[in-house]
Amino acid sequence: MLFLFAITWGAVSGWWAVACLLLGLLYAWLMYRQPVSLSNTFRYVLFVLRTIAIFVLSFLLLAPLVRSVSYQPQKPLVLILQDNSESIKLFTPPKSSPLVSGRTLSGVSKVSPLGGDLEGVKSALGDNYDVREFNFDRTLNNGLSDKFNGKQTNISAALKQLNDQFVNQNIGALILATDGLYNRGSDPQYEARNFKTTIYTVALGDTTPKRDLLIANVNYNKTAFLGNDFEIEVLTEAYQSKGETMHLTVYEDGRQVATQNIPVNSDAFQKLVPLKLTADKKGVRKFTITIAPVKNELSTQNNTETIYVDVLDAKQKVLLVYNSINPDINVIKSGIESNKNYDVKTILSTDISTIKPVDYSLIILHQFIPTGTLQNFITKSKIPVWYMLGAQSDLSAFDQSQPIIKVSPGGYQVQEVFAQPVAEFSSFTLSDSSKMKLASFPPLLAPFGSYTSSPTDQVLFKQKIGNITTTYPLLSFADAGGHRIGILTGEGLWRWQLAEYKTYGNHHAVEELLDQSVQYLTANANRQQFRVYAAKNVFDEGENVILNAELYNDALELVNTPDVKIDMKGVAGKSYSFLFTRSGQSYQLDAGTLPVDEYTYTASTKVGNKTYTANGQLTVKALNLETRQSTANHQLLNSIAKQSGGEMVLPSQINKLTELIKKNENIKTVVYEDKHYSDLVDIKWIFALILALLSAEWFMRKREGEV
């Protein structure tokens, strides 16, 4: 690092420095022009000290600036990104495994699916390059890996995280070692374009089609209703198996429920097979779909797929009462019904007398405040209710109908409000990605006025007006003596739906918000005093298992004073015991990652002399995504390399990467210049100099008896 500095001037001329020097000389001459009892040598030394001191003091009055310039060289970054997914190990060509040996990260010789020494690139490049090593599967991790045990592959996400981590740095080259197969995220070519550097790809895996039968995908609804038929679609594929017949069989808990024979008439065969099944048992049902293996098949791991369907006894009914036609109505209805457990009935407020509220588990009031019979029913039955305010809402009637939020209107106007997530919200869990999306969506229209909330109100989103986050609630929930209430203080959900589809091509965030809200509001419609339920019935392998618990006292008020214990047991025989943690007024348990199995659980707690128990079941299913594709996609890797000016190499050519990088004239050390301006008066050693000059002069005069 090189550091330089110089004096520069502000609004005054540099010639004033000469005047400062003359002033110093004049002041010293006036002091020492008369003969004093000092030798000429002492007088000259004192004259010089006084001249310099006065010059520096007067020079500071000109307020000069000190310009400092530092030069920081930065060696080019070489980023190595290695695929750590299972497909690398499962479908390595014969020449690479097990015949080719490499080094483990500890230097011990072993077989390597890489077919070369990727780690050796760092030492071969030497000290002129800053080499950083990473591996990835579903997420990005530091260092190289020889485990190849990742259950999912997301190349695009790894590239994005790496680009964000080293943004605005001197990235010289990126080495991407993968087979080009991904089962999560978008096409990595688009994310690779954001790298303003050369990308070299190492083509792992085998592009030669092998004899293989497999289940590529299964389309199905995760819920079905007891006694109904439902359909699943199985995408079957076969390679180098022309003339064979695929024997497809579906088992429910070991019992055969469907079968079909599929003739294979080409070497690259694909067929979507619809199968009709019957939901004849309540609960989470396990269906295993298999294709019988054939002789000399490459892999049989991709011949089996397991799905889980939650068979429900009946749908919960939701009543949506609206004051007038509004595009939000369809958004709310379709969003809630995306969960097959709910059936939404929409009705105009003028027709409210034609329905029976007792038939419903939840009432949603869109810009409508109930009166008379409906209001009395809500109050007495404590049926969950969700108020949605807007321009047509009667705010005075709203204040009287519920005790949670009070609004002091500022006229009949509305204002645009954005959603600002509240981190402390604990009534239910909304994914971070959905919170981020909703916060970026267009504003809703909320009645203009002042909002106050009760202490029991749990706010999920606050109103953000422009760039100012207010304390006003936008979406909140409360449990008032066993009566669950939700309040949305704005209208315009259709804007969120359109914005999400335009940006992401789906409605996942809006649907998750509506689904989680309705689940919370209807969670204890049967008034159980102790409930334990999993965040979902089926968890993927490697996913944290989350469970929630709620305990109500005799007044149906949420409490979480006593401890809640839970015992979980898998079919394989393993047992686990946990203690719930308190979250808000309820309980939550993060059991971490559990082995693939089907689990039953029993939770218990004690209030006074009463002991409460709750039972349930959940499943952790295996992820077989990495076995669904066996033929490497080297065309993708070549395209990524070419579009950046790089080159694709084979595993046996890894040593060639060092030569390519060293010959690339665009990969070089960059020197960054940093200029900094500061006032000379801020430099502390200047004051030390002045003090030293004056002190030395005084000491010499004192020594000679002149003071």
PDB file of N, CA and C in Angstrom, residues 33-72:
ATOM      1  N   ARG A  33      15.921  41.913  17.741  1.00  0.00           N
ATOM      2  CA  ARG A  33      16.768  42.865  17.016  1.00  0.00           C
ATOM      3  C   ARG A  33      17.685  43.629  17.968  1.00  0.00           C
ATOM      4  N   GLN A  34      17.219  43.929  19.193  1.00  0.00           N
ATOM      5  CA  GLN A  34      18.038  44.638  20.162  1.00  0.00           C
ATOM      6  C   GLN A  34      19.069  43.688  20.750  1.00  0.00           C
ATOM      7  N   PRO A  35      20.258  44.194  21.008  1.00  0.00           N
ATOM      8  CA  PRO A  35      21.280  43.340  21.627  1.00  0.00           C
ATOM      9  C   PRO A  35      20.817  42.859  22.998  1.00  0.00           C
ATOM     10  N   VAL A  36      20.901  41.567  23.229  1.00  0.00           N
ATOM     11  CA  VAL A  36      20.592  40.985  24.527  1.00  0.00           C
ATOM     12  C   VAL A  36      21.815  40.216  24.984  1.00  0.00           C
ATOM     13  N   SER A  37      21.781  39.848  26.275  1.00  0.00           N
ATOM     14  CA  SER A  37      22.951  39.166  26.839  1.00  0.00           C
ATOM     15  C   SER A  37      22.983  37.708  26.412  1.00  0.00           C
ATOM     16  N   LEU A  38      22.955  37.497  25.137  1.00  0.00           N
ATOM     17  CA  LEU A  38      23.034  36.160  24.556  1.00  0.00           C
ATOM     18  C   LEU A  38      24.078  36.169  23.458  1.00  0.00           C
ATOM     19  N   SER A  39      24.641  35.009  23.257  1.00  0.00           N
ATOM     20  CA  SER A  39      25.580  34.919  22.143  1.00  0.00           C
ATOM     21  C   SER A  39      24.799  34.961  20.834  1.00  0.00           C
ATOM     22  N   ASN A  40      25.492  35.329  19.776  1.00  0.00           N
ATOM     23  CA  ASN A  40      24.819  35.395  18.469  1.00  0.00           C
ATOM     24  C   ASN A  40      24.230  34.050  18.068  1.00  0.00           C
ATOM     25  N   THR A  41      24.925  32.976  18.433  1.00  0.00           N
ATOM     26  CA  THR A  41      24.405  31.649  18.071  1.00  0.00           C
ATOM     27  C   THR A  41      23.054  31.404  18.728  1.00  0.00           C
ATOM     28  N   PHE A  42      22.948  31.749  20.055  1.00  0.00           N
ATOM     29  CA  PHE A  42      21.679  31.564  20.754  1.00  0.00           C
ATOM     30  C   PHE A  42      20.600  32.441  20.153  1.00  0.00           C
ATOM     31  N   ARG A  43      20.963  33.678  19.825  1.00  0.00           N
ATOM     32  CA  ARG A  43      19.971  34.591  19.252  1.00  0.00           C
ATOM     33  C   ARG A  43      19.452  34.066  17.918  1.00  0.00           C
ATOM     34  N   TYR A  44      20.341  33.538  17.092  1.00  0.00           N
ATOM     35  CA  TYR A  44      19.905  33.005  15.791  1.00  0.00           C
ATOM     36  C   TYR A  44      18.983  31.787  15.954  1.00  0.00           C
ATOM     37  N   VAL A  45      19.359  30.908  16.931  1.00  0.00           N
ATOM     38  CA  VAL A  45      18.514  29.725  17.168  1.00  0.00           C
ATOM     39  C   VAL A  45      17.135  30.142  17.653  1.00  0.00           C
ATOM     40  N   LEU A  46      17.077  31.102  18.608  1.00  0.00           N
ATOM     41  CA  LEU A  46      15.791  31.571  19.124  1.00  0.00           C
ATOM     42  C   LEU A  46      15.005  32.281  18.028  1.00  0.00           C
ATOM     43  N   PHE A  47      15.716  33.026  17.188  1.00  0.00           N
ATOM     44  CA  PHE A  47      15.069  33.717  16.066  1.00  0.00           C
ATOM     45  C   PHE A  47      14.376  32.699  15.137  1.00  0.00           C
ATOM     46  N   VAL A  48      15.072  31.612  14.844  1.00  0.00           N
ATOM     47  CA  VAL A  48      14.509  30.588  13.947  1.00  0.00           C
ATOM     48  C   VAL A  48      13.308  29.902  14.596  1.00  0.00           C
ATOM     49  N   LEU A  49      13.416  29.556  15.896  1.00  0.00           N
ATOM     50  CA  LEU A  49      12.302  28.897  16.578  1.00  0.00           C
ATOM     51  C   LEU A  49      11.057  29.765  16.584  1.00  0.00           C
ATOM     52  N   ARG A  50      11.232  31.053  16.891  1.00  0.00           N
ATOM     53  CA  ARG A  50      10.083  31.952  16.938  1.00  0.00           C
ATOM     54  C   ARG A  50       9.498  32.159  15.537  1.00  0.00           C
ATOM     55  N   THR A  51      10.356  32.261  14.524  1.00  0.00           N
ATOM     56  CA  THR A  51       9.871  32.444  13.142  1.00  0.00           C
ATOM     57  C   THR A  51       8.999  31.264  12.715  1.00  0.00           C
ATOM     58  N   ILE A  52       9.510  30.059  12.983  1.00  0.00           N
ATOM     59  CA  ILE A  52       8.753  28.867  12.573  1.00  0.00           C
ATOM     60  C   ILE A  52       7.430  28.788  13.321  1.00  0.00           C
ATOM     61  N   ALA A  53       7.418  29.064  14.634  1.00  0.00           N
ATOM     62  CA  ALA A  53       6.192  28.982  15.431  1.00  0.00           C
ATOM     63  C   ALA A  53       5.146  29.963  14.925  1.00  0.00           C
ATOM     64  N   ILE A  54       5.540  31.214  14.673  1.00  0.00           N
ATOM     65  CA  ILE A  54       4.587  32.219  14.187  1.00  0.00           C
ATOM     66  C   ILE A  54       4.116  31.877  12.779  1.00  0.00           C
ATOM     67  N   PHE A  55       5.024  31.372  11.962  1.00  0.00           N
ATOM     68  CA  PHE A  55       4.636  30.982  10.603  1.00  0.00           C
ATOM     69  C   PHE A  55       3.564  29.884  10.642  1.00  0.00           C
ATOM     70  N   VAL A  56       3.775  28.859  11.466  1.00  0.00           N
ATOM     71  CA  VAL A  56       2.816  27.751  11.531  1.00  0.00           C
ATOM     72  C   VAL A  56       1.472  28.236  12.065  1.00  0.00           C
ATOM     73  N   LEU A  57       1.491  29.098  13.127  1.00  0.00           N
ATOM     74  CA  LEU A  57       0.238  29.598  13.702  1.00  0.00           C
ATOM     75  C   LEU A  57      -0.552  30.424  12.697  1.00  0.00           C
ATOM     76  N   SER A  58       0.143  31.340  12.007  1.00  0.00           N
ATOM     77  CA  SER A  58      -0.558  32.175  11.027  1.00  0.00           C
ATOM     78  C   SER A  58      -0.990  31.360   9.807  1.00  0.00           C
ATOM     79  N   PHE A  59      -0.189  30.341   9.473  1.00  0.00           N
ATOM     80  CA  PHE A  59      -0.544  29.490   8.325  1.00  0.00           C
ATOM     81  C   PHE A  59      -1.840  28.716   8.597  1.00  0.00           C
ATOM     82  N   LEU A  60      -2.048  28.312   9.868  1.00  0.00           N
ATOM     83  CA  LEU A  60      -3.278  27.599  10.221  1.00  0.00           C
ATOM     84  C   LEU A  60      -4.509  28.474  10.036  1.00  0.00           C
ATOM     85  N   LEU A  61      -4.338  29.799  10.177  1.00  0.00           N
ATOM     86  CA  LEU A  61      -5.478  30.708  10.007  1.00  0.00           C
ATOM     87  C   LEU A  61      -5.981  30.730   8.569  1.00  0.00           C
ATOM     88  N   LEU A  62      -5.150  30.299   7.627  1.00  0.00           N
ATOM     89  CA  LEU A  62      -5.577  30.252   6.223  1.00  0.00           C
ATOM     90  C   LEU A  62      -6.464  29.041   5.939  1.00  0.00           C
ATOM     91  N   ALA A  63      -6.608  28.127   6.939  1.00  0.00           N
ATOM     92  CA  ALA A  63      -7.428  26.912   6.799  1.00  0.00           C
ATOM     93  C   ALA A  63      -7.052  26.092   5.566  1.00  0.00           C
ATOM     94  N   PRO A  64      -5.786  25.750   5.427  1.00  0.00           N
ATOM     95  CA  PRO A  64      -5.396  24.914   4.280  1.00  0.00           C
ATOM     96  C   PRO A  64      -5.912  23.481   4.465  1.00  0.00           C
ATOM     97  N   LEU A  65      -6.014  22.762   3.366  1.00  0.00           N
ATOM     98  CA  LEU A  65      -6.462  21.371   3.379  1.00  0.00           C
ATOM     99  C   LEU A  65      -5.286  20.452   3.082  1.00  0.00           C
ATOM    100  N   VAL A  66      -5.321  19.272   3.704  1.00  0.00           N
ATOM    101  CA  VAL A  66      -4.308  18.251   3.439  1.00  0.00           C
ATOM    102  C   VAL A  66      -4.959  17.171   2.586  1.00  0.00           C
ATOM    103  N   ARG A  67      -4.432  16.977   1.399  1.00  0.00           N
ATOM    104  CA  ARG A  67      -4.937  15.927   0.521  1.00  0.00           C
ATOM    105  C   ARG A  67      -4.036  14.703   0.650  1.00  0.00           C
ATOM    106  N   SER A  68      -4.644  13.615   1.125  1.00  0.00           N
ATOM    107  CA  SER A  68      -3.891  12.364   1.243  1.00  0.00           C
ATOM    108  C   SER A  68      -4.404  11.386   0.193  1.00  0.00           C
ATOM    109  N   VAL A  69      -3.515  10.690  -0.427  1.00  0.00           N
ATOM    110  CA  VAL A  69      -3.838   9.727  -1.475  1.00  0.00           C
ATOM    111  C   VAL A  69      -3.177   8.399  -1.122  1.00  0.00           C
ATOM    112  N   SER A  70      -4.013   7.354  -1.060  1.00  0.00           N
ATOM    113  CA  SER A  70      -3.476   6.017  -0.801  1.00  0.00           C
ATOM    114  C   SER A  70      -3.751   5.127  -2.004  1.00  0.00           C
ATOM    115  N   TYR A  71      -2.821   4.264  -2.302  1.00  0.00           N
ATOM    116  CA  TYR A  71      -2.946   3.341  -3.432  1.00  0.00           C
ATOM    117  C   TYR A  71      -2.932   1.916  -2.876  1.00  0.00           C
ATOM    118  N   GLN A  72      -4.097   1.218  -3.049  1.00  0.00           N
ATOM    119  CA  GLN A  72      -4.261  -0.121  -2.501  1.00  0.00           C
ATOM    120  C   GLN A  72      -4.353  -1.138  -3.638  1.00  0.00           C
TER     121      GLN A  72
END
